[in-house]
PDB file of C-alpha atoms in Angstrom:
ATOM      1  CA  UNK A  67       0.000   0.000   0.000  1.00 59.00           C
ATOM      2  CA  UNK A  68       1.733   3.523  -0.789  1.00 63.00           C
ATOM      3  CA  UNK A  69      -0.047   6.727  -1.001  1.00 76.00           C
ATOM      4  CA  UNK A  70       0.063   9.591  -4.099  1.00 74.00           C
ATOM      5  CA  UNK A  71      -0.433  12.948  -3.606  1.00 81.00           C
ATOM      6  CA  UNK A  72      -1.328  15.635  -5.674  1.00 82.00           C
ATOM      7  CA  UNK A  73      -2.054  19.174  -5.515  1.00 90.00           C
ATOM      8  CA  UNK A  74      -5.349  20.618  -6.591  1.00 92.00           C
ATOM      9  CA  UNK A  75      -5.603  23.832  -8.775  1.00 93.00           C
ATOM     10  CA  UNK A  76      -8.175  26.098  -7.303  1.00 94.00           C
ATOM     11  CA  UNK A  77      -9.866  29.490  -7.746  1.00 94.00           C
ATOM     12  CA  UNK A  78     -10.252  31.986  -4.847  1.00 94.00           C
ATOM     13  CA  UNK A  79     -13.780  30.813  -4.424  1.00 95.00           C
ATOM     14  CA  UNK A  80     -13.197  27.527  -4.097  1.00 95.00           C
ATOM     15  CA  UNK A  81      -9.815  27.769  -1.841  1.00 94.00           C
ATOM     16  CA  UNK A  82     -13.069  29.653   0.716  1.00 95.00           C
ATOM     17  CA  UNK A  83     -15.205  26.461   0.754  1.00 96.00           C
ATOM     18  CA  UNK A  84     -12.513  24.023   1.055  1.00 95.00           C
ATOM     19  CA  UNK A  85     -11.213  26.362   4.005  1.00 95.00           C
ATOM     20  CA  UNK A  86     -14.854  26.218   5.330  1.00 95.00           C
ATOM     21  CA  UNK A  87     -15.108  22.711   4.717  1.00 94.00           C
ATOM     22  CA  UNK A  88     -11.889  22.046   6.996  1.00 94.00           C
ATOM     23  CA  UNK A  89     -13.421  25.017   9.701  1.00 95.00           C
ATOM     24  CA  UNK A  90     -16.258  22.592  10.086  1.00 93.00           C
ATOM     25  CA  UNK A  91     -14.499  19.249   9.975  1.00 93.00           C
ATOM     26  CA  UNK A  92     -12.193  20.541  12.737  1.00 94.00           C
ATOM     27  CA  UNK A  93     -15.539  22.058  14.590  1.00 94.00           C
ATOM     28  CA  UNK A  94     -16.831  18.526  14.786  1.00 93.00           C
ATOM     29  CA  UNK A  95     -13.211  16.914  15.553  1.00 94.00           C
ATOM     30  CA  UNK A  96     -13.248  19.159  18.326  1.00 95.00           C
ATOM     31  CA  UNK A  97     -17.020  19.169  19.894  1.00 95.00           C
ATOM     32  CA  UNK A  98     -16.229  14.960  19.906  1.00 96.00           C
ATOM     33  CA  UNK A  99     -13.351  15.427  21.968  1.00 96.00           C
ATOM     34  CA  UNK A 100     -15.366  17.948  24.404  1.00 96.00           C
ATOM     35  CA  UNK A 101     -18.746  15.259  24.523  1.00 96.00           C
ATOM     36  CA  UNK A 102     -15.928  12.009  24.916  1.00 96.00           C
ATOM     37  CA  UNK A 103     -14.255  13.948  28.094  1.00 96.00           C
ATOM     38  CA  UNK A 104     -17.059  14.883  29.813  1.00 96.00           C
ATOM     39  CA  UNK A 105     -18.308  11.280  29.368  1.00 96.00           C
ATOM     40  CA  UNK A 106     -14.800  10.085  29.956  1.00 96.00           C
ATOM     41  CA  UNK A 107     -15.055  12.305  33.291  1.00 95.00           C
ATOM     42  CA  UNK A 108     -18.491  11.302  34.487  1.00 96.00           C
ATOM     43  CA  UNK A 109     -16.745   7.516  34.370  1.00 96.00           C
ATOM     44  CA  UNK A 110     -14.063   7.685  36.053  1.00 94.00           C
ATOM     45  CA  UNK A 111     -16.095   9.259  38.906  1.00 95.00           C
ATOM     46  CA  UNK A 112     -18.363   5.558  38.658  1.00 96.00           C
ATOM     47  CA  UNK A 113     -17.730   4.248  41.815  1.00 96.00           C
ATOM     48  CA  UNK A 114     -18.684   1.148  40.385  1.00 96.00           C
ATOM     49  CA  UNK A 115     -16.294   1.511  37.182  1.00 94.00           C
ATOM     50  CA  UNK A 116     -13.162   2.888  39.171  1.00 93.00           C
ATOM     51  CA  UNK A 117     -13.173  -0.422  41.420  1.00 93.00           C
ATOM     52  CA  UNK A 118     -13.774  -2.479  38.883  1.00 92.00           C
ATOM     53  CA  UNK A 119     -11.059  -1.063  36.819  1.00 89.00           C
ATOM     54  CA  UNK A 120      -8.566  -1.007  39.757  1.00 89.00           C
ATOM     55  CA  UNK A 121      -9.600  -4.991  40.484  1.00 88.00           C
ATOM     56  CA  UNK A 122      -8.845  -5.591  36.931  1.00 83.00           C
ATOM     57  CA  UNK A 123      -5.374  -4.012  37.040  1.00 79.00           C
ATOM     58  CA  UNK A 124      -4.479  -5.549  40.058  1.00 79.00           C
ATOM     59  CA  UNK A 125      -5.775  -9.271  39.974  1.00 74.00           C
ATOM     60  CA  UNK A 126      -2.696 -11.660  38.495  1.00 67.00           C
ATOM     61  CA  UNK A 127      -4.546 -12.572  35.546  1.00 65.00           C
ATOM     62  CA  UNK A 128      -4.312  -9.508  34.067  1.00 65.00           C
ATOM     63  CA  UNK A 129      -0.656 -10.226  32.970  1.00 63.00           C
ATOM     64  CA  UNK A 130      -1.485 -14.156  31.883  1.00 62.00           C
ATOM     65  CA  UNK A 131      -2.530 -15.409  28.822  1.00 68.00           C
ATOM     66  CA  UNK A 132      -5.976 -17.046  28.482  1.00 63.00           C
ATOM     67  CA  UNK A 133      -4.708 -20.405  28.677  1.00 64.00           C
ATOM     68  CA  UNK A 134      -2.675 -19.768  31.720  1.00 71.00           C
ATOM     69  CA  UNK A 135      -6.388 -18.496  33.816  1.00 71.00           C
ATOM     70  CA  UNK A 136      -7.821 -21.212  36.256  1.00 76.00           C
ATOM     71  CA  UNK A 137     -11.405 -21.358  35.905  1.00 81.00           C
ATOM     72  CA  UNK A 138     -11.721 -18.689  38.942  1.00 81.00           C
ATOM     73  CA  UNK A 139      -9.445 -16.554  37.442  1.00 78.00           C
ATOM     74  CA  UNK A 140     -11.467 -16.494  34.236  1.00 81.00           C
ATOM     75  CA  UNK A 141     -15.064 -16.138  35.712  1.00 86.00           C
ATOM     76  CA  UNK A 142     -13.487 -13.026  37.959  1.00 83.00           C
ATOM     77  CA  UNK A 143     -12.019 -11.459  34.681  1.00 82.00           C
ATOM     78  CA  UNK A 144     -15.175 -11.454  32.944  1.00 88.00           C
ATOM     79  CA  UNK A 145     -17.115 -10.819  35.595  1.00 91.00           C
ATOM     80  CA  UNK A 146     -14.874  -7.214  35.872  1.00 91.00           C
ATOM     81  CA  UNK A 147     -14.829  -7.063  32.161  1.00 89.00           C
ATOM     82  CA  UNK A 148     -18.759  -7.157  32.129  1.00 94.00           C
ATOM     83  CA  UNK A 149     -19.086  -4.538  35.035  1.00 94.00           C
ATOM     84  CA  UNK A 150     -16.497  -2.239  32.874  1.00 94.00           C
ATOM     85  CA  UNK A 151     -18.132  -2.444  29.499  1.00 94.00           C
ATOM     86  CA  UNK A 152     -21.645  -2.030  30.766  1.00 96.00           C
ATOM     87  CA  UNK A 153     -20.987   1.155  32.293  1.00 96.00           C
ATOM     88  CA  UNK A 154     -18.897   2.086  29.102  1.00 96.00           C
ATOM     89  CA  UNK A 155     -22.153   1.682  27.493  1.00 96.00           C
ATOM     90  CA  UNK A 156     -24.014   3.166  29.785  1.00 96.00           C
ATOM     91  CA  UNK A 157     -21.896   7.003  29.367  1.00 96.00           C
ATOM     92  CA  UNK A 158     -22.214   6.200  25.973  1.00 96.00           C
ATOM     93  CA  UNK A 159     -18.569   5.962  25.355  1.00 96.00           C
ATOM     94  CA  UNK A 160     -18.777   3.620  22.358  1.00 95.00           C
ATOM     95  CA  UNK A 161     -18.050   4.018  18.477  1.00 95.00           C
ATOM     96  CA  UNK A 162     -21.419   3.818  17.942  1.00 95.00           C
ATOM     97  CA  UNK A 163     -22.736   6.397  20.504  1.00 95.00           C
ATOM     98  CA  UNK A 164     -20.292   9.106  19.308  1.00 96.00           C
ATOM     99  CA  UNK A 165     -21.395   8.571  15.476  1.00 94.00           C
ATOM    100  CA  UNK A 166     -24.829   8.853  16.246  1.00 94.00           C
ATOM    101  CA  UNK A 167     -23.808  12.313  17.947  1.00 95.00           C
ATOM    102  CA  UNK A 168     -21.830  13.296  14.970  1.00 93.00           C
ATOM    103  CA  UNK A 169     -24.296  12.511  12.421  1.00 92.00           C
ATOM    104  CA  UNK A 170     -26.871  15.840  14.519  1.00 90.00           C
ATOM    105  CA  UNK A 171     -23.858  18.136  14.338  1.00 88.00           C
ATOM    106  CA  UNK A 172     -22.824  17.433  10.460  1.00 92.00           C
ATOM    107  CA  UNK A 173     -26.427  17.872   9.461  1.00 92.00           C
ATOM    108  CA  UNK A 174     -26.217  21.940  10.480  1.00 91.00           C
ATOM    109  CA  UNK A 175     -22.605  21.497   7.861  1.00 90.00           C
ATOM    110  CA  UNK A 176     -24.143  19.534   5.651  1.00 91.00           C
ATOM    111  CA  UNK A 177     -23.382  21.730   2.588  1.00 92.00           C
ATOM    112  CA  UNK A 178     -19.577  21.679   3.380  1.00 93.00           C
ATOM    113  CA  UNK A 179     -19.159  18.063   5.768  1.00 91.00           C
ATOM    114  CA  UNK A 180     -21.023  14.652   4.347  1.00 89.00           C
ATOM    115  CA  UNK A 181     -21.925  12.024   7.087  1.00 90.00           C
ATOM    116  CA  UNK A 182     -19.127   9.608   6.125  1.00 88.00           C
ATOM    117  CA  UNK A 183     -16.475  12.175   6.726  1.00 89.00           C
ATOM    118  CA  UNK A 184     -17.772  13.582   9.632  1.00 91.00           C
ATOM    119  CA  UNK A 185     -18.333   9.383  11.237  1.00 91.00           C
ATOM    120  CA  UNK A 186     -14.427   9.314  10.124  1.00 89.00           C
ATOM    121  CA  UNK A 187     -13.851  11.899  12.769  1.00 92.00           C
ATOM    122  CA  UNK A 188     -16.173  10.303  15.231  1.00 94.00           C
ATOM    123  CA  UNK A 189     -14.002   6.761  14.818  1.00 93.00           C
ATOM    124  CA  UNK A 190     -10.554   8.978  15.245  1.00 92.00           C
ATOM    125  CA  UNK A 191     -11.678  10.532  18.256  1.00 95.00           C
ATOM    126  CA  UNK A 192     -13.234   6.975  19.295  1.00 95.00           C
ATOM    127  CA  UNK A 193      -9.331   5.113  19.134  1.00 94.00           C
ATOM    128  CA  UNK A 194      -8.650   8.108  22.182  1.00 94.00           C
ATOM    129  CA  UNK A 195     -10.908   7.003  23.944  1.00 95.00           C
ATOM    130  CA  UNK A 196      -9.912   3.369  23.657  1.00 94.00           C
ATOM    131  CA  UNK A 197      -6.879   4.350  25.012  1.00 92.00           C
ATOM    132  CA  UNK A 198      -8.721   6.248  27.547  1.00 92.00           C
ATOM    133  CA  UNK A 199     -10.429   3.262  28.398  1.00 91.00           C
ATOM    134  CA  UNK A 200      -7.700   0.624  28.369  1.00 87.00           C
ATOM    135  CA  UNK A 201      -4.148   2.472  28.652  1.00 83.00           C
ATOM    136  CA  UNK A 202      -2.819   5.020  31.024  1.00 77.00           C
ATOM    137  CA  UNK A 203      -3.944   8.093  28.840  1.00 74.00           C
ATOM    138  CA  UNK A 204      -6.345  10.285  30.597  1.00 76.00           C
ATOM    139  CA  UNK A 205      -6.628  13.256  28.306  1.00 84.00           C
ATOM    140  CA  UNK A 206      -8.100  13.442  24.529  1.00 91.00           C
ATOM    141  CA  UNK A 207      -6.852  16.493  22.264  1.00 90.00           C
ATOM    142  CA  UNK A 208      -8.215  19.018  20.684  1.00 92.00           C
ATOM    143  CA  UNK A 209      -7.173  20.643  17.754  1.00 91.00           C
ATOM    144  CA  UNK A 210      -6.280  23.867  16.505  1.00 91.00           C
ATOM    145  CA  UNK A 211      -7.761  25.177  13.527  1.00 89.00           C
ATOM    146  CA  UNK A 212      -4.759  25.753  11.815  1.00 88.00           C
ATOM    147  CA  UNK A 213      -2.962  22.063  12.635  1.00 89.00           C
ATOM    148  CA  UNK A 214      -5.953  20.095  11.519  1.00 91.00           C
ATOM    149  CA  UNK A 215      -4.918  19.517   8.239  1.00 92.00           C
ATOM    150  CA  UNK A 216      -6.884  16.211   6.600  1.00 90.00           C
ATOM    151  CA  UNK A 217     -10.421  15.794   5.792  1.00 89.00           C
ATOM    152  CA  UNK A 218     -10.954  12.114   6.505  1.00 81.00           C
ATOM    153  CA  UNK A 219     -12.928   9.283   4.066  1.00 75.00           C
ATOM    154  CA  UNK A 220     -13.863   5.972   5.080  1.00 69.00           C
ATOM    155  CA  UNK A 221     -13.652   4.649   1.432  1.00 63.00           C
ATOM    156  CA  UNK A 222     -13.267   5.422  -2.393  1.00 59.00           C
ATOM    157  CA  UNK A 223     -16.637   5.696  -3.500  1.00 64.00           C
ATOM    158  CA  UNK A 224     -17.842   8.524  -0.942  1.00 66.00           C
ATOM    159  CA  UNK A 225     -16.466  11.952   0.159  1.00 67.00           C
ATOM    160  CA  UNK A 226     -13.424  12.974  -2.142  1.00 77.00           C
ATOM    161  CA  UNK A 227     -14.285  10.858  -5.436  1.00 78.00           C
ATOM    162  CA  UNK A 228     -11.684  10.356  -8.036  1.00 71.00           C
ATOM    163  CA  UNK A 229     -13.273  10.538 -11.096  1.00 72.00           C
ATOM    164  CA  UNK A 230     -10.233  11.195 -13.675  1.00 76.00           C
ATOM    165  CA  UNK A 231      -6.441  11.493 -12.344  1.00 75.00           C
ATOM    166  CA  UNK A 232      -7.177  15.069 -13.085  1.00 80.00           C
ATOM    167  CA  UNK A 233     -10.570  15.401 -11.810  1.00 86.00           C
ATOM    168  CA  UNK A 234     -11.981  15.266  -8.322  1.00 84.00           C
ATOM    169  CA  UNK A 235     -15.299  15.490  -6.807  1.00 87.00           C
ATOM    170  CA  UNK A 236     -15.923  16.689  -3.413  1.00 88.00           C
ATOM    171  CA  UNK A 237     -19.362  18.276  -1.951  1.00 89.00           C
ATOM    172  CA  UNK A 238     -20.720  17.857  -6.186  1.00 87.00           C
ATOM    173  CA  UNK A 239     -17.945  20.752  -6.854  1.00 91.00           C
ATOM    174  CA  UNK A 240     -15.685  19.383  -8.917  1.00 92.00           C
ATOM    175  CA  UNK A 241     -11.637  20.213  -9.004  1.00 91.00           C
ATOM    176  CA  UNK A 242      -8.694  19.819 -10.780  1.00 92.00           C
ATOM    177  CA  UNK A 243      -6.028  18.403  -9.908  1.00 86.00           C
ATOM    178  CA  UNK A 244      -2.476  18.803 -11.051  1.00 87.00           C
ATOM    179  CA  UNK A 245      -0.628  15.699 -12.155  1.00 80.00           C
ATOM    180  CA  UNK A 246       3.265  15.783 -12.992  1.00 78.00           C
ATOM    181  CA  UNK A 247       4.821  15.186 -15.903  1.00 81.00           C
ATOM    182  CA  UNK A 248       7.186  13.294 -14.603  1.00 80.00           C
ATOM    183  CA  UNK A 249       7.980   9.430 -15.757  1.00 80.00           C
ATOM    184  CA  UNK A 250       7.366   8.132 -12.278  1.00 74.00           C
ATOM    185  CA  UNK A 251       3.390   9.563 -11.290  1.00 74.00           C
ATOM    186  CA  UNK A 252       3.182   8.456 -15.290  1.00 77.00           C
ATOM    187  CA  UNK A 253       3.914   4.696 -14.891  1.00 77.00           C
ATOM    188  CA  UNK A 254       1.730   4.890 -11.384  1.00 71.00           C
ATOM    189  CA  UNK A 255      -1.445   6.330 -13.492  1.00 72.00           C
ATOM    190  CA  UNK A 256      -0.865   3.659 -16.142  1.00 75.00           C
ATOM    191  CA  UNK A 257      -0.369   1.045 -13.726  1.00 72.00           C
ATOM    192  CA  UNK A 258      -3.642   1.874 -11.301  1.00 70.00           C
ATOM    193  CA  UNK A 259      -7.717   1.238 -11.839  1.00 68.00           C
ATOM    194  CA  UNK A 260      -8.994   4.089 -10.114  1.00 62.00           C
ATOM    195  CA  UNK A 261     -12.376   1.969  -9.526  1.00 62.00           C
ATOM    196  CA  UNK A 262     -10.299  -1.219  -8.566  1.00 63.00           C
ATOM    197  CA  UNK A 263      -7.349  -0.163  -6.882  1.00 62.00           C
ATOM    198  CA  UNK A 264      -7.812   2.814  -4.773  1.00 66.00           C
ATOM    199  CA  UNK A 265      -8.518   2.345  -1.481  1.00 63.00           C
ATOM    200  CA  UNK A 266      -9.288   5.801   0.010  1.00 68.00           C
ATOM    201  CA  UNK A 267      -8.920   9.092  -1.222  1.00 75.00           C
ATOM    202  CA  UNK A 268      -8.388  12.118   1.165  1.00 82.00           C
ATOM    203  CA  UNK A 269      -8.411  15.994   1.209  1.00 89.00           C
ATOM    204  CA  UNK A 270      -5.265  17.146   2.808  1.00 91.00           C
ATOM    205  CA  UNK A 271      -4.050  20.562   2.816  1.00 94.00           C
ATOM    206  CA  UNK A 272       0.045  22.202   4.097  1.00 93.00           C
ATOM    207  CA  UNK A 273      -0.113  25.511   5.521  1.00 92.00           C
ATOM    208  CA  UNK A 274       2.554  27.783   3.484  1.00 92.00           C
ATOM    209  CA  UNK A 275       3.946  31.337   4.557  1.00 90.00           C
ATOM    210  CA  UNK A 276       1.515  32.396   1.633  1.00 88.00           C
ATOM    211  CA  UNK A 277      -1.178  30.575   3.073  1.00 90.00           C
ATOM    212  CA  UNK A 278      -2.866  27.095   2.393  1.00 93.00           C
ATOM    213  CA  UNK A 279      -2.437  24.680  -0.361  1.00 94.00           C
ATOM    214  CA  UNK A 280      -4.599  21.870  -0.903  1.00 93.00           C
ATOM    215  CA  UNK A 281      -4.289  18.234  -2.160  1.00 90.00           C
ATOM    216  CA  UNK A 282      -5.755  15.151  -2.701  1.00 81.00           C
ATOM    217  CA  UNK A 283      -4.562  12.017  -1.041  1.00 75.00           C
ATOM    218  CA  UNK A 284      -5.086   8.616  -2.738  1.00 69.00           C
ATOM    219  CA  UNK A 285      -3.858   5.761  -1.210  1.00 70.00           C
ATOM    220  CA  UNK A 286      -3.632   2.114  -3.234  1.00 61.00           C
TER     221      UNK A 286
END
């Protein structure tokens, strides 16, 4: 798998809705991570969770393999994995929970976010909280306007479509896109089915001392 970039060629009006299209990307990225901490926060003050938890980390069997638990061992491990994902349901701190509140804050962006991109953010946000959940991180991160930079897809056919090598479509407005010259991007283009061999295709943009420049991402 190897990724090709390349950078779009774009008008002043359409560098303002790509920049509004990343403004409300990051908005979402960023009212996920504010929803997932306070959620994250109301857990760890679970009573019920934090003993759980601390059980879990100290009992021996959390450093054995399944095959090395005795049958007490394994019905007290799932018995504190049961107590732990229950209430992890019940804050609604599951993949699930933060795409369905995702999918009410991209329909007021609707005309600049589609659902797919905006459940791409929820799932990024999601793999915090996992570690949240199951390492020793305690804090999720926001993100600054300017350092959010990528405008997620969760696959080919929706979000950023590649219609020609020199074509993409995004939001129905349609770009170009300017391929080299060169004998190397050449023999890639001749050698890739945009239908059969890409795997994603992103919107990813570099800030520059004269501002922003924008590119699409397509990863085989």
């Amino acid at each position: 798998m190897y990724t090709v970039r390349f950078q779009l060629e774009l008008s002043g009006s359409e560098k303002r809705f790509l920049s509004k299209s990343f403004f409300y990307a990051n908005q979402m990225h960023n009212q996920l991570v504010q929803y997932a901490t306070n959620r994250l926060n109301a857990l760890f003050h679970d009573t019920e969770y934090v003993d759980a938890r601390k059980a879990y980390g100290k009992a021996d069997f959390s450093k054995k393999k399944g095959s090395e638990l005795s049958a007490s061992e394994k019905k007290k491990k799932k018995e504190l994995s049961n107590i732990m994902c229950i209430k992890q349901k019940e804050y609604n701190l599951t993949k699930t929970s933060l795409c369905k509140f995702v999918s009410k804050e991209q329909k007021k962006f609707k005309n600049y976010i589609n659902s797919h991109q905006a459940q791409a953010e929820a799932e990024a946000v999601y793999k915090g909280v996992e570690k949240a959940l199951f390492e020793d991180v305690r804090h999720l991160h926001y993100r600054r306007y300017n350092s959010f930079d990528c405008i997620k897809q969760k696959c080919a056919a929706t979000g950023v479509r590649l219609l020609r090598w020199d074509t993409i479509c995004f939001m129905k407005h349609y770009y170009k896109v300017r391929v080299p010259k060169n004998e190397y991007i050449q023999n890639i283009i001749s050698s890739v089915d945009l239908k059969e061999d890409v795997v994603y295709s992103f919107l990813k943009r570099i800030e520059f001392n004269s501002g922003f420049k924008y590119y699409s991402l397509y990863v085989r």
